[in-house]
Coordinates of C-alpha atoms in Angstrom, one line a residue:
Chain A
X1 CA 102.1 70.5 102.7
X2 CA 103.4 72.5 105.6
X3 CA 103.1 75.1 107.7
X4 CA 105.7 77.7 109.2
X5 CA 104.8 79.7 112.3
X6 CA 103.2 82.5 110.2
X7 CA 100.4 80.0 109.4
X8 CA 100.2 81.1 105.4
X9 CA 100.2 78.0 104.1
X10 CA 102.7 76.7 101.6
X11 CA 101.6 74.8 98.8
X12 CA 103.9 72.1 97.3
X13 CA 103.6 71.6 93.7
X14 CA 101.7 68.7 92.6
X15 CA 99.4 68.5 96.2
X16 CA 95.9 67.8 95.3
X17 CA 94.6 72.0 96.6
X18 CA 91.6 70.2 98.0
X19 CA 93.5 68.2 100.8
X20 CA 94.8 71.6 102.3
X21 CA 91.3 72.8 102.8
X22 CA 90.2 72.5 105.8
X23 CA 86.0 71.8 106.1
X24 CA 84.8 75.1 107.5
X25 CA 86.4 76.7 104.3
X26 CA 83.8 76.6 102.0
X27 CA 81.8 79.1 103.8
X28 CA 85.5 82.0 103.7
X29 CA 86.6 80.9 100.1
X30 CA 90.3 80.6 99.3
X31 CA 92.4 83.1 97.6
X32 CA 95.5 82.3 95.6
X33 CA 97.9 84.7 94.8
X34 CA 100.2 84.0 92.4
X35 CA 103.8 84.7 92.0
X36 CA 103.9 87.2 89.0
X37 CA 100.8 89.5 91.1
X38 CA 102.8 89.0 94.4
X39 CA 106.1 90.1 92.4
X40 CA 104.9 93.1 91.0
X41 CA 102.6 94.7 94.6
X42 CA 106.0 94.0 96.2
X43 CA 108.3 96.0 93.3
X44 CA 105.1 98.7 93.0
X45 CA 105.6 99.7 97.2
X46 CA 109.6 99.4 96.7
X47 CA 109.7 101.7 93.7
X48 CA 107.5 104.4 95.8
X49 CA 109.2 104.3 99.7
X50 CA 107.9 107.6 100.6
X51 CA 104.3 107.3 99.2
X52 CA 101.3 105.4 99.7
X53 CA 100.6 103.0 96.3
X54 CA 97.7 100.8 95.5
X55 CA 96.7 98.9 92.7
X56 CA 93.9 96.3 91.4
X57 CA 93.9 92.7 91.7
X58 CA 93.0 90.9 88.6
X59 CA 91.7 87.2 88.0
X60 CA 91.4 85.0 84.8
X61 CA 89.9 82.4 86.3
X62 CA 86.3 81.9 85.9
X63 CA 83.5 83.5 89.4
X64 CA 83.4 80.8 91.5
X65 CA 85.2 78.3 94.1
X66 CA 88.6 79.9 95.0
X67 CA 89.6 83.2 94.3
X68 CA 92.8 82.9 91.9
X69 CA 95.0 85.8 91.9
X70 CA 96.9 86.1 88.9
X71 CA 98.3 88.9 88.1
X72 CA 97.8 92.4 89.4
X73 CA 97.9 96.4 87.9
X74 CA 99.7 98.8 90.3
X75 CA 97.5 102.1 90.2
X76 CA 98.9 104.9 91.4
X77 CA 101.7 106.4 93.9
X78 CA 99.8 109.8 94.4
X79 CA 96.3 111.6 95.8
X80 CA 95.2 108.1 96.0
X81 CA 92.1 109.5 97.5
X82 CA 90.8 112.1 94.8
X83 CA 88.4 111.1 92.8
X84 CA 89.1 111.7 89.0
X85 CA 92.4 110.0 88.3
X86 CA 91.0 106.9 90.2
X87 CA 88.2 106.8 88.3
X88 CA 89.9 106.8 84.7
X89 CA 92.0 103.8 86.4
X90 CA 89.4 101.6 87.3
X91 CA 87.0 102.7 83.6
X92 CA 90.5 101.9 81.8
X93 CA 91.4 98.6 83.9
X94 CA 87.8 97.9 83.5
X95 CA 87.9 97.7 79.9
X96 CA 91.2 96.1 79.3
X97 CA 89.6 93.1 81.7
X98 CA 87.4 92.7 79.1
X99 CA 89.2 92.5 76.1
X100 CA 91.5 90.3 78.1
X101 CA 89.1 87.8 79.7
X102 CA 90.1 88.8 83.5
X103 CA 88.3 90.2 85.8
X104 CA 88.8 92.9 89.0
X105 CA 88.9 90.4 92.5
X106 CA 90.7 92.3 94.4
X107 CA 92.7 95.7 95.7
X108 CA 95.7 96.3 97.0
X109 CA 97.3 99.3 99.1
X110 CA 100.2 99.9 100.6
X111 CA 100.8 103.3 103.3
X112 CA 103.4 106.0 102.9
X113 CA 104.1 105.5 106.7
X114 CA 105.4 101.8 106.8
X115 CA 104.0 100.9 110.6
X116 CA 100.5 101.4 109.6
X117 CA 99.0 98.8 107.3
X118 CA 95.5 99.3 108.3
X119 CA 93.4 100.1 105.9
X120 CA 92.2 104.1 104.6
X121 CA 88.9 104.8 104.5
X122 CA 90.1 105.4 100.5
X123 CA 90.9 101.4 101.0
X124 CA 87.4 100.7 101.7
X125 CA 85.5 102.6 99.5
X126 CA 87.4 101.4 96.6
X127 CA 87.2 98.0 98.0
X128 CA 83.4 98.8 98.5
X129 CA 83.3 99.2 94.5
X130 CA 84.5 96.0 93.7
X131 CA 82.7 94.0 95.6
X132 CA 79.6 95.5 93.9
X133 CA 80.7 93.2 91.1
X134 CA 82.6 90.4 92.6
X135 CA 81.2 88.9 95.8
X136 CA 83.9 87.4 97.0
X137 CA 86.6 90.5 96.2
X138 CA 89.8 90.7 99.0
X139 CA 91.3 94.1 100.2
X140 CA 95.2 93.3 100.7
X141 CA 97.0 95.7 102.8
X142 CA 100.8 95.4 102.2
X143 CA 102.6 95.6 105.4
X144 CA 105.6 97.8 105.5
X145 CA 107.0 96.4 108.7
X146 CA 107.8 93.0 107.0
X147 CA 109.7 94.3 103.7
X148 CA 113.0 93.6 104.7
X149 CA 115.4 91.0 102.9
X150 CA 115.1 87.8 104.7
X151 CA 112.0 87.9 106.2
X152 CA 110.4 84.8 106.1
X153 CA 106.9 85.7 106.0
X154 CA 104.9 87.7 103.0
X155 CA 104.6 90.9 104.0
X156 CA 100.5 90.8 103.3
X157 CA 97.3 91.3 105.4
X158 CA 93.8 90.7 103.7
X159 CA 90.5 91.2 104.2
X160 CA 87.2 90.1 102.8
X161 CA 83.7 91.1 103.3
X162 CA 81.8 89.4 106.5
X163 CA 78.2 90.7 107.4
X164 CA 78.7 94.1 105.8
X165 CA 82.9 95.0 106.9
X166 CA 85.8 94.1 105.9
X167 CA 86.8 91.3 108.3
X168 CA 91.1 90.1 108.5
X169 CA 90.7 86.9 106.6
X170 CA 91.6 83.6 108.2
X171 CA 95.8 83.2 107.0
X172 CA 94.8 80.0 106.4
X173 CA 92.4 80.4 103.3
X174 CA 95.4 82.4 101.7
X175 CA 97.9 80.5 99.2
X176 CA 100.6 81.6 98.1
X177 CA 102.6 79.2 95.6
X178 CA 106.2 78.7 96.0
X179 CA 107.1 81.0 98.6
X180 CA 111.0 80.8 98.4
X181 CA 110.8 80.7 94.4
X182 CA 108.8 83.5 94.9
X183 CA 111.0 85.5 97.0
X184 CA 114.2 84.5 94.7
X185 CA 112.2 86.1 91.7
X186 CA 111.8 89.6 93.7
X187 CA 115.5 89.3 94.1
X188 CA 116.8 89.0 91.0
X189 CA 114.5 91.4 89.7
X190 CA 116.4 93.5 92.0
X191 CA 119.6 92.6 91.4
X192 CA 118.8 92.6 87.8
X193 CA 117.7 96.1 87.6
X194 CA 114.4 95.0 85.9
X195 CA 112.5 96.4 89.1
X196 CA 112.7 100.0 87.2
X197 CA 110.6 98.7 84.3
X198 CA 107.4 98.9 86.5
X199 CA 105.2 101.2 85.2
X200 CA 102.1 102.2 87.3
X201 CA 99.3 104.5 86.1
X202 CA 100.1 107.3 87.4
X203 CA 103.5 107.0 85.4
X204 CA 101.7 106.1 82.4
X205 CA 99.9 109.5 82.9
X206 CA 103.4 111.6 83.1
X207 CA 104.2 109.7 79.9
X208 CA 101.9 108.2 78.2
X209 CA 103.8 105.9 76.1
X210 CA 104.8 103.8 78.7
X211 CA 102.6 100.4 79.0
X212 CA 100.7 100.1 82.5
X213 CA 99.8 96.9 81.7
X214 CA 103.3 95.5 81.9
X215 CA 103.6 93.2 79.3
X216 CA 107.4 93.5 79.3
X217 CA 107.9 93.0 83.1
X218 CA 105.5 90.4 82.8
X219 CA 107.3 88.5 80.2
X220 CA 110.8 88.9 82.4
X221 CA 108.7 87.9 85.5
X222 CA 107.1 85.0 83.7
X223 CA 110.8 83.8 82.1
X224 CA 112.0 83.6 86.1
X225 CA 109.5 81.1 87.2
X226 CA 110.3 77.8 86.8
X227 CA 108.6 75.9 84.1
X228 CA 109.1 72.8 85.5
X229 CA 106.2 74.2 88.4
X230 CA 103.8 74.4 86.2
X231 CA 101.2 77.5 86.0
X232 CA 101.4 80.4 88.8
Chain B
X1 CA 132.0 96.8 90.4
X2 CA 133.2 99.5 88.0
X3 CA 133.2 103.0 89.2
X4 CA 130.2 105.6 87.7
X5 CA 132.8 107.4 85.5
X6 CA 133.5 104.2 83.9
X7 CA 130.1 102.8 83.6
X8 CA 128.7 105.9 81.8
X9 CA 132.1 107.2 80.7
X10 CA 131.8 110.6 82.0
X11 CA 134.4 113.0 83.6
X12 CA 134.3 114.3 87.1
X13 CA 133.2 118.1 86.1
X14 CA 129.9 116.0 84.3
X15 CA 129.1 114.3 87.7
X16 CA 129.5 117.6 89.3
X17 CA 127.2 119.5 87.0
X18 CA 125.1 116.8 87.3
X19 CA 124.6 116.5 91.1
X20 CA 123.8 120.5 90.7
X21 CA 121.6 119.9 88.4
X22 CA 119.9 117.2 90.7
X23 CA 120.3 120.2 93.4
X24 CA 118.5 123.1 91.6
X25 CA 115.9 121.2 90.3
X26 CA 115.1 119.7 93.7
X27 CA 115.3 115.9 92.5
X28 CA 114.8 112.9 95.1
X29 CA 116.4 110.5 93.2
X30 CA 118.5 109.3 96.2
X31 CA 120.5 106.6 94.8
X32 CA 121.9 107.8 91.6
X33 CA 123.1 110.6 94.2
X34 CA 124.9 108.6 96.7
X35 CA 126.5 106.5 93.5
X36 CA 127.7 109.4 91.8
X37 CA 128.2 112.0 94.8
X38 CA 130.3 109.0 96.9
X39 CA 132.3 108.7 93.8
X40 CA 132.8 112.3 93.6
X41 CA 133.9 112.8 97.1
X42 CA 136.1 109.4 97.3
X43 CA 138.0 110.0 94.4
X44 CA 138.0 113.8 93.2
X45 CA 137.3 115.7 96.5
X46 CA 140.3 117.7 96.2
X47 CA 139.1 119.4 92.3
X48 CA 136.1 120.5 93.6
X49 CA 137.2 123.5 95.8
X50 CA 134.5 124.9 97.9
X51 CA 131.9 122.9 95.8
X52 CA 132.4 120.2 98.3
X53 CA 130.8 121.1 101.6
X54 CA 127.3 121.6 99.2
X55 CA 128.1 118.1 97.8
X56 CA 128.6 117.2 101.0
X57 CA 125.2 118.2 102.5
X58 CA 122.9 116.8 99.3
X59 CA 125.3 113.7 99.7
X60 CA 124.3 113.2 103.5
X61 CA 120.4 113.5 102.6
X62 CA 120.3 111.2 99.7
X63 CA 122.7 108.6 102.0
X64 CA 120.1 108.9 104.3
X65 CA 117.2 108.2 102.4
X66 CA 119.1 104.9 100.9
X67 CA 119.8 103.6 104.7
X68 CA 123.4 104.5 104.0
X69 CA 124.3 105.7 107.9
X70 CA 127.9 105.2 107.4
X71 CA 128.1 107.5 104.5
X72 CA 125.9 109.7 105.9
X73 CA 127.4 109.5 109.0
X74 CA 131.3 110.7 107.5
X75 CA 129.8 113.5 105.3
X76 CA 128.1 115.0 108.4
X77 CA 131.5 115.1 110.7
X78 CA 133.2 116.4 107.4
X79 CA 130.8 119.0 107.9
X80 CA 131.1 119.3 111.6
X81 CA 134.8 119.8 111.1
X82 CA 134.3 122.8 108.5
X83 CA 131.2 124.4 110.5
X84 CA 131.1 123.8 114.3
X85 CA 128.4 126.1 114.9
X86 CA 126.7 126.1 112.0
X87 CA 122.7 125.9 112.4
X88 CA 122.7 124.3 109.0
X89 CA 124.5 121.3 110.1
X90 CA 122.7 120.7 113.3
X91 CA 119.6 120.2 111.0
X92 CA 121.3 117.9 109.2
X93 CA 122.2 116.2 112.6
X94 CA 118.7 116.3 113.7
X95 CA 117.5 114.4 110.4
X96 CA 119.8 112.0 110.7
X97 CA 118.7 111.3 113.7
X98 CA 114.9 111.5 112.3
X99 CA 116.5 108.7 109.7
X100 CA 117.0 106.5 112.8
X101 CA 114.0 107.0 114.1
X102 CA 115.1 108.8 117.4
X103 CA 112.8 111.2 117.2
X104 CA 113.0 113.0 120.9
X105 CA 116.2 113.5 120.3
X106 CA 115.7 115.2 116.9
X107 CA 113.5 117.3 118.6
X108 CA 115.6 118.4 121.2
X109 CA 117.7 119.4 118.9
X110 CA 115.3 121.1 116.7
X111 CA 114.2 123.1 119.9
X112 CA 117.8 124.3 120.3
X113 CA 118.5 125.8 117.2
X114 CA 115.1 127.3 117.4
X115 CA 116.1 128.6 120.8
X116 CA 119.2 130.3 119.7
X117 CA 117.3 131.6 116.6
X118 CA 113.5 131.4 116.7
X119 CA 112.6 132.5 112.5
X120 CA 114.7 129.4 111.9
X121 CA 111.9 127.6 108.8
X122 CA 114.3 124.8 108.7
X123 CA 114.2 123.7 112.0
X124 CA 110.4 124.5 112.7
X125 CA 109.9 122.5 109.3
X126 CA 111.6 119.5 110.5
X127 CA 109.5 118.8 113.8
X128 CA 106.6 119.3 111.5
X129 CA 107.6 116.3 109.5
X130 CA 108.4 114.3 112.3
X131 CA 104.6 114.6 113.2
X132 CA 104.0 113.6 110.0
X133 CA 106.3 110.7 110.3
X134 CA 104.7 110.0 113.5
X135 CA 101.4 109.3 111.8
X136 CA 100.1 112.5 114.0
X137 CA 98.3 114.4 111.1
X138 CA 96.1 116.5 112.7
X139 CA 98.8 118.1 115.1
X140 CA 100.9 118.1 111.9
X141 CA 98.1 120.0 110.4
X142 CA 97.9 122.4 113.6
X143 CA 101.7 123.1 113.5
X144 CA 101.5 124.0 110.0
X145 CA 98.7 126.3 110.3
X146 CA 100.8 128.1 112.7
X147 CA 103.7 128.4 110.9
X148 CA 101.9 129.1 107.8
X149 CA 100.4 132.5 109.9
X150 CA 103.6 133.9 110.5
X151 CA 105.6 132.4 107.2
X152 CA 102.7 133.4 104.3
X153 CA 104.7 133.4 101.5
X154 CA 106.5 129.6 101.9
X155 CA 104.6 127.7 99.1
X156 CA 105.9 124.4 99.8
X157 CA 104.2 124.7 103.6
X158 CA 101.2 125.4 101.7
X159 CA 101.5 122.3 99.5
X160 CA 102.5 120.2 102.1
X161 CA 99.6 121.5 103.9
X162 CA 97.2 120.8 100.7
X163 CA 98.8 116.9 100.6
X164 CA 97.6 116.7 104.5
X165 CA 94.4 117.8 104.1
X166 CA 93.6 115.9 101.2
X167 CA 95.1 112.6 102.8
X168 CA 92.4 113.3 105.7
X169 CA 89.6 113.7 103.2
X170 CA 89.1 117.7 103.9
X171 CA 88.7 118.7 101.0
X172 CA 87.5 122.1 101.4
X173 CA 90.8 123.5 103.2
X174 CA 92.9 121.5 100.8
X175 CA 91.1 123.8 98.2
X176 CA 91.7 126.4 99.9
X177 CA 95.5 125.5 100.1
X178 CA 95.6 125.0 96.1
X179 CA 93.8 128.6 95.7
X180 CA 96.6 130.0 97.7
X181 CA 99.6 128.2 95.5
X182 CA 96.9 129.5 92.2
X183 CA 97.1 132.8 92.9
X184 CA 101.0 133.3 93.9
X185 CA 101.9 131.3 90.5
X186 CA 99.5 131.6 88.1
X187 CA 101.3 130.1 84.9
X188 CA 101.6 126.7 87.4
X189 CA 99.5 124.1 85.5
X190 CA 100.1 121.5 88.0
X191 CA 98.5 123.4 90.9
X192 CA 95.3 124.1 88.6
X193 CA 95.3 120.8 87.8
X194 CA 95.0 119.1 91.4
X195 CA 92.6 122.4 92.3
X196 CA 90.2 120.6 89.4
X197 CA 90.7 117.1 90.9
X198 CA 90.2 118.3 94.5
X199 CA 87.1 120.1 93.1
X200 CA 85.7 117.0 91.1
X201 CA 85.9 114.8 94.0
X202 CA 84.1 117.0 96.4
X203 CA 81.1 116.3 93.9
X204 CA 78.0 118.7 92.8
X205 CA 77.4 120.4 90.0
X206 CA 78.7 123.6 90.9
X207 CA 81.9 121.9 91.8
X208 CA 82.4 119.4 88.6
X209 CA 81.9 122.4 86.6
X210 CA 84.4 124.5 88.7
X211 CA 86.5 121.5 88.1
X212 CA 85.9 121.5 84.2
X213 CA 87.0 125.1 84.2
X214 CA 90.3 124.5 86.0
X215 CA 90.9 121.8 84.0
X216 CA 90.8 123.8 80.6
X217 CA 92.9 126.0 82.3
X218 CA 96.2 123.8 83.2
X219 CA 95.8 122.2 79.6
X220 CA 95.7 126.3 78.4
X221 CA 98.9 126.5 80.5
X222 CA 100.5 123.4 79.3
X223 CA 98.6 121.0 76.5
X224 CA 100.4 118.2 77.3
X225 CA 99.2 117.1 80.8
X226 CA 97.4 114.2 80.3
X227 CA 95.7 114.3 83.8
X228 CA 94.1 117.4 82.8
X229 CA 92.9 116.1 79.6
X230 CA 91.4 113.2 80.8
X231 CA 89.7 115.6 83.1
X232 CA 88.5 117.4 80.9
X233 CA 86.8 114.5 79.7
X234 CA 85.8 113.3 82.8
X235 CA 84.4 116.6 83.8
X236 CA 82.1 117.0 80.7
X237 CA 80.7 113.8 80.7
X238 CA 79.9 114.3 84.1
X239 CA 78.5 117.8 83.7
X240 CA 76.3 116.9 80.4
X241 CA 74.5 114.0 81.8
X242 CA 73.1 116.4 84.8
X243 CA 69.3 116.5 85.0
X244 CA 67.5 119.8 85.1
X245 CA 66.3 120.5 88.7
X246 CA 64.1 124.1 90.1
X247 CA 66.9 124.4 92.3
X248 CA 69.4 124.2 89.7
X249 CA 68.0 125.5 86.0
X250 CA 70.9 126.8 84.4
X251 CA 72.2 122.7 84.2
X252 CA 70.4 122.1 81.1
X253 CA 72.6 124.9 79.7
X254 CA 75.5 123.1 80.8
X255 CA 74.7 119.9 79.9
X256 CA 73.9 121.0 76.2
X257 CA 77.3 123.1 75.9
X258 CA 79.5 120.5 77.6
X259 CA 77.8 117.6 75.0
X260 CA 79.7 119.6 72.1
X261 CA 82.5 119.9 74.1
X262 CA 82.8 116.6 74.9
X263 CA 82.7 115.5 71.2
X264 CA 86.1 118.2 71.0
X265 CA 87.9 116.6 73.6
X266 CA 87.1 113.0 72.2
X267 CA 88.4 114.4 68.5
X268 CA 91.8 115.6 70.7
X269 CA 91.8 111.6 72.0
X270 CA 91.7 110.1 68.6
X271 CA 94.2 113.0 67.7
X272 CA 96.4 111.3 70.5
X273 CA 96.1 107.9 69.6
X274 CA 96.1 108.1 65.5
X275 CA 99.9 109.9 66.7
X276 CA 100.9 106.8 68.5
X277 CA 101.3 108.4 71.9
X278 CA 99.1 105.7 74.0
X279 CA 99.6 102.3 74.5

């Protein structure tokens, strides 16, 4: 277990989670994001520079103890803040949570102009939502400024609800497995050209034959990370 | 790395329809454009004639939007070279240096060609979007107004000016923006269509069913846009399930017409699945 100077803490494999925690953490609970939800934010704001995107967080871990994020559905890349097309989203996401045992955790967003990663007051309100239904949901603001090959730290800011706002959450409640694997997937997604099978829902509205759930990408995504590791 | 021509196996007269293609129909698609247009200009630049200095220009703009400063860079002093004084090419300069972020500068330069020629759109366009860059929305909102007083008829100002108010939540004006585009191109399903969403999300009955109506209409202009269809839906549902109030009687009306209606629409979405079109 170590740390680098952007205090996100990187979790070897095989590190029992519970001697990373430190004591006061019960009280902020953890949140794991996982390589394949991590991958696909990151391709979702590359694939759109010039707009702002956001996207749900999804969970198929059962309520309760650390919040693991494992995978995610990238939303939409325009008029993120009228009302209708959201709403089909979240109905649609809703339901396909269901039928898939997962659940909503979590939002994420990413802004048009790059230097600004605070979050919209469309950010909150749709944060707002889910927490109605899960108490320990995180907003996670992608920043811009950090998207560059090479950089070292994840290019992520979240928040979770503290007395009634959305507070920044302590960086060191947030795990992210396998940073460099992690990074080395994006790449060769890249490099591959399998970062233009991302399909978000706003695509899935201009041609509604392609999947928004991703089950191809996922299957690439989930080829590229090391078996040895284990689960992300 | 093989060359374009060889990966897709396509003359040079195919990439240069191509790129015009990409040029009439006012495409972003910024790398295919530097991959094809470099190509074009590196290897064929003599065929092309006066075609070049056009491929030159959507060249320069797409390099720039891909970080490519050292293509964009030698297509703009090509262009220097052909047209010293040219107003066009100064823009071109000035977003350039917008692509670098040296934004006073760009607007110095801005301010000169609108100087020498004050009804220059292009220039006056350009400092609005360095606002917008800027994050400064509502002065980019200001300028636009302005521009949109004296420049009435320019219906991408009065989109852009729709996108801005709708990223700031005033929903109102950007209604007002849509009604604009609405009544200029009346066969546009796509403006109809973001009039109904704008609509929906201010809320109220009057509005959801304002926003039912303009949703018929873009699927009327074109059945196949799924956004409209689902708002449709959305709008119906919403509209049936009002509660008769003094204030409002005629809801019941609507609620008991839009329940039929809403049985239509859910027909059209089994239509739509039993054909295979959704996931």
């Amino acid at each position: 277990m170590h740390e680098d100077d952007s205090g996100v803490t990187k979790k070897r494999t095989l590190q029992l989670p519970s001697m990373s925690v430190p004591l006061s953490s019960h009280e902020m609970g953890e949140v794991e994001l996982s390589c394949l939800a991590y991958a696909k934010m990151y391709l979702h704001a590359s694939q759109f520079p010039r707009c702002s995107v956001n996207g749900l967080l999804l969970s198929s871990s059962a309520a309760g103890g650390a919040v693991c994020i494992t995978d995610c559905v990238p939303l939409l890349h325009t008029h993120l803040s009228l009302a209708p097309i959201t709403q089909l989203a979240l109905t649609q996401v809703d339901v396909w949570c269901s039928q898939t045992q997962q659940r909503i955790v979590g939002y994420y967003q990413a802004n048009a102009c790059a230097s600004d990663s605070s979050p919209t007051p469309c950010a909150l309100k749709i944060a707002e939502k889910i927490f109605e239904q899960c108490n320990n949901a995180v907003l996670l603001m992608i920043d811009g400024e950090k998207m560059f090959p090479g950089c070292r730290v994840p290019p992520i800011v979240m928040y979770e609800r503290k007395d009634a706002r959305w507070a920044l959450k302590d960086k060191h409640t947030i795990m992210l497995r396998q940073w460099e694997e992690t990074c080395s997937i994006v790449n060769q997604l890249f490099s591959s050209g399998d970062q233009a099978l991302l399909v978000d829902f706003d695509s899935h509205l201009d041609d509604i034959t392609k999947d928004w759930t991703n089950q191809k990408l996922n299957a690439k995504i989930m080829e590229l990370v090391s078996p040895a590791n284990g689960n992300v | 790395m093989s060359s374009i021509s060889e990966l897709y196996d396509v003359s040079w007269e195919e990439m240069r329809d191509k790129l015009r293609k990409w040029r009439e129909e006012n495409y972003r698609n910024s790398e295919q454009i530097v991959d094809v247009g470099e190509e074009l200009i590196n290897e064929h630049a003599s065929k092309l004639g006066d075609d070049i200095w056009i491929i030159y220009e959507q060249v320069m703009i797409a390099a720039l939007d891909c970080s490519r400063d050292d293509l964009a860079w030698s297509c703009l002093q090509e262009l220097k070279r052909q047209f010293p004084d040219s107003h066009r090419v100064k823009r071109l300069a000035g977003m350039r240096l917008e692509a670098l972020e040296r934004y006073e500068d760009a607007n110095k330069l801005y301010d000169s060609i609108l100087q020498d020629d004050p009804t220059n759109t292009a220039a006056r366009k350009r400092k609005i979007s360095i606002l917008r860059a800027q994050g400064k929305s509502s002065e980019a909102i200001r300028e636009l107004n302005e521009y949109l007083e004296q420049f009435v008829g320019d219906q991408e100002a009065w989109h852009e000016l729709s996108e801005l108010y709708i990223n700031e939540h005033d929903y109102a004006k950007a209604a007002f923006c849509l009604e604009e585009l609405m009544m200029t191109n009346p066969h546009n399903h796509l403006y109809c269509e973001q009039y109904a969403e704008v609509k929906y999300t201010q809320g109220g009955l009057e509005n959801l069913e304002l926003a039912r109506k303009y949703f018929a209409q873009a699927l009327k202009l074109n059945n196949r846009n799924m956004r409209a269809l689902f708002g449709l839906y959305m709008g119906l549902f919403a509209t049936s399930h009002q509660p008769y109030t003094p204030q409002n009687p005629e809801a019941q009306g609507f609620a008991a017409r839009n329940r039929d209606e809403v049985d239509c629409v859910q027909l059209k979405f089994q239509h739509i699945h039993g054909e295979g079109l959704s996931c």
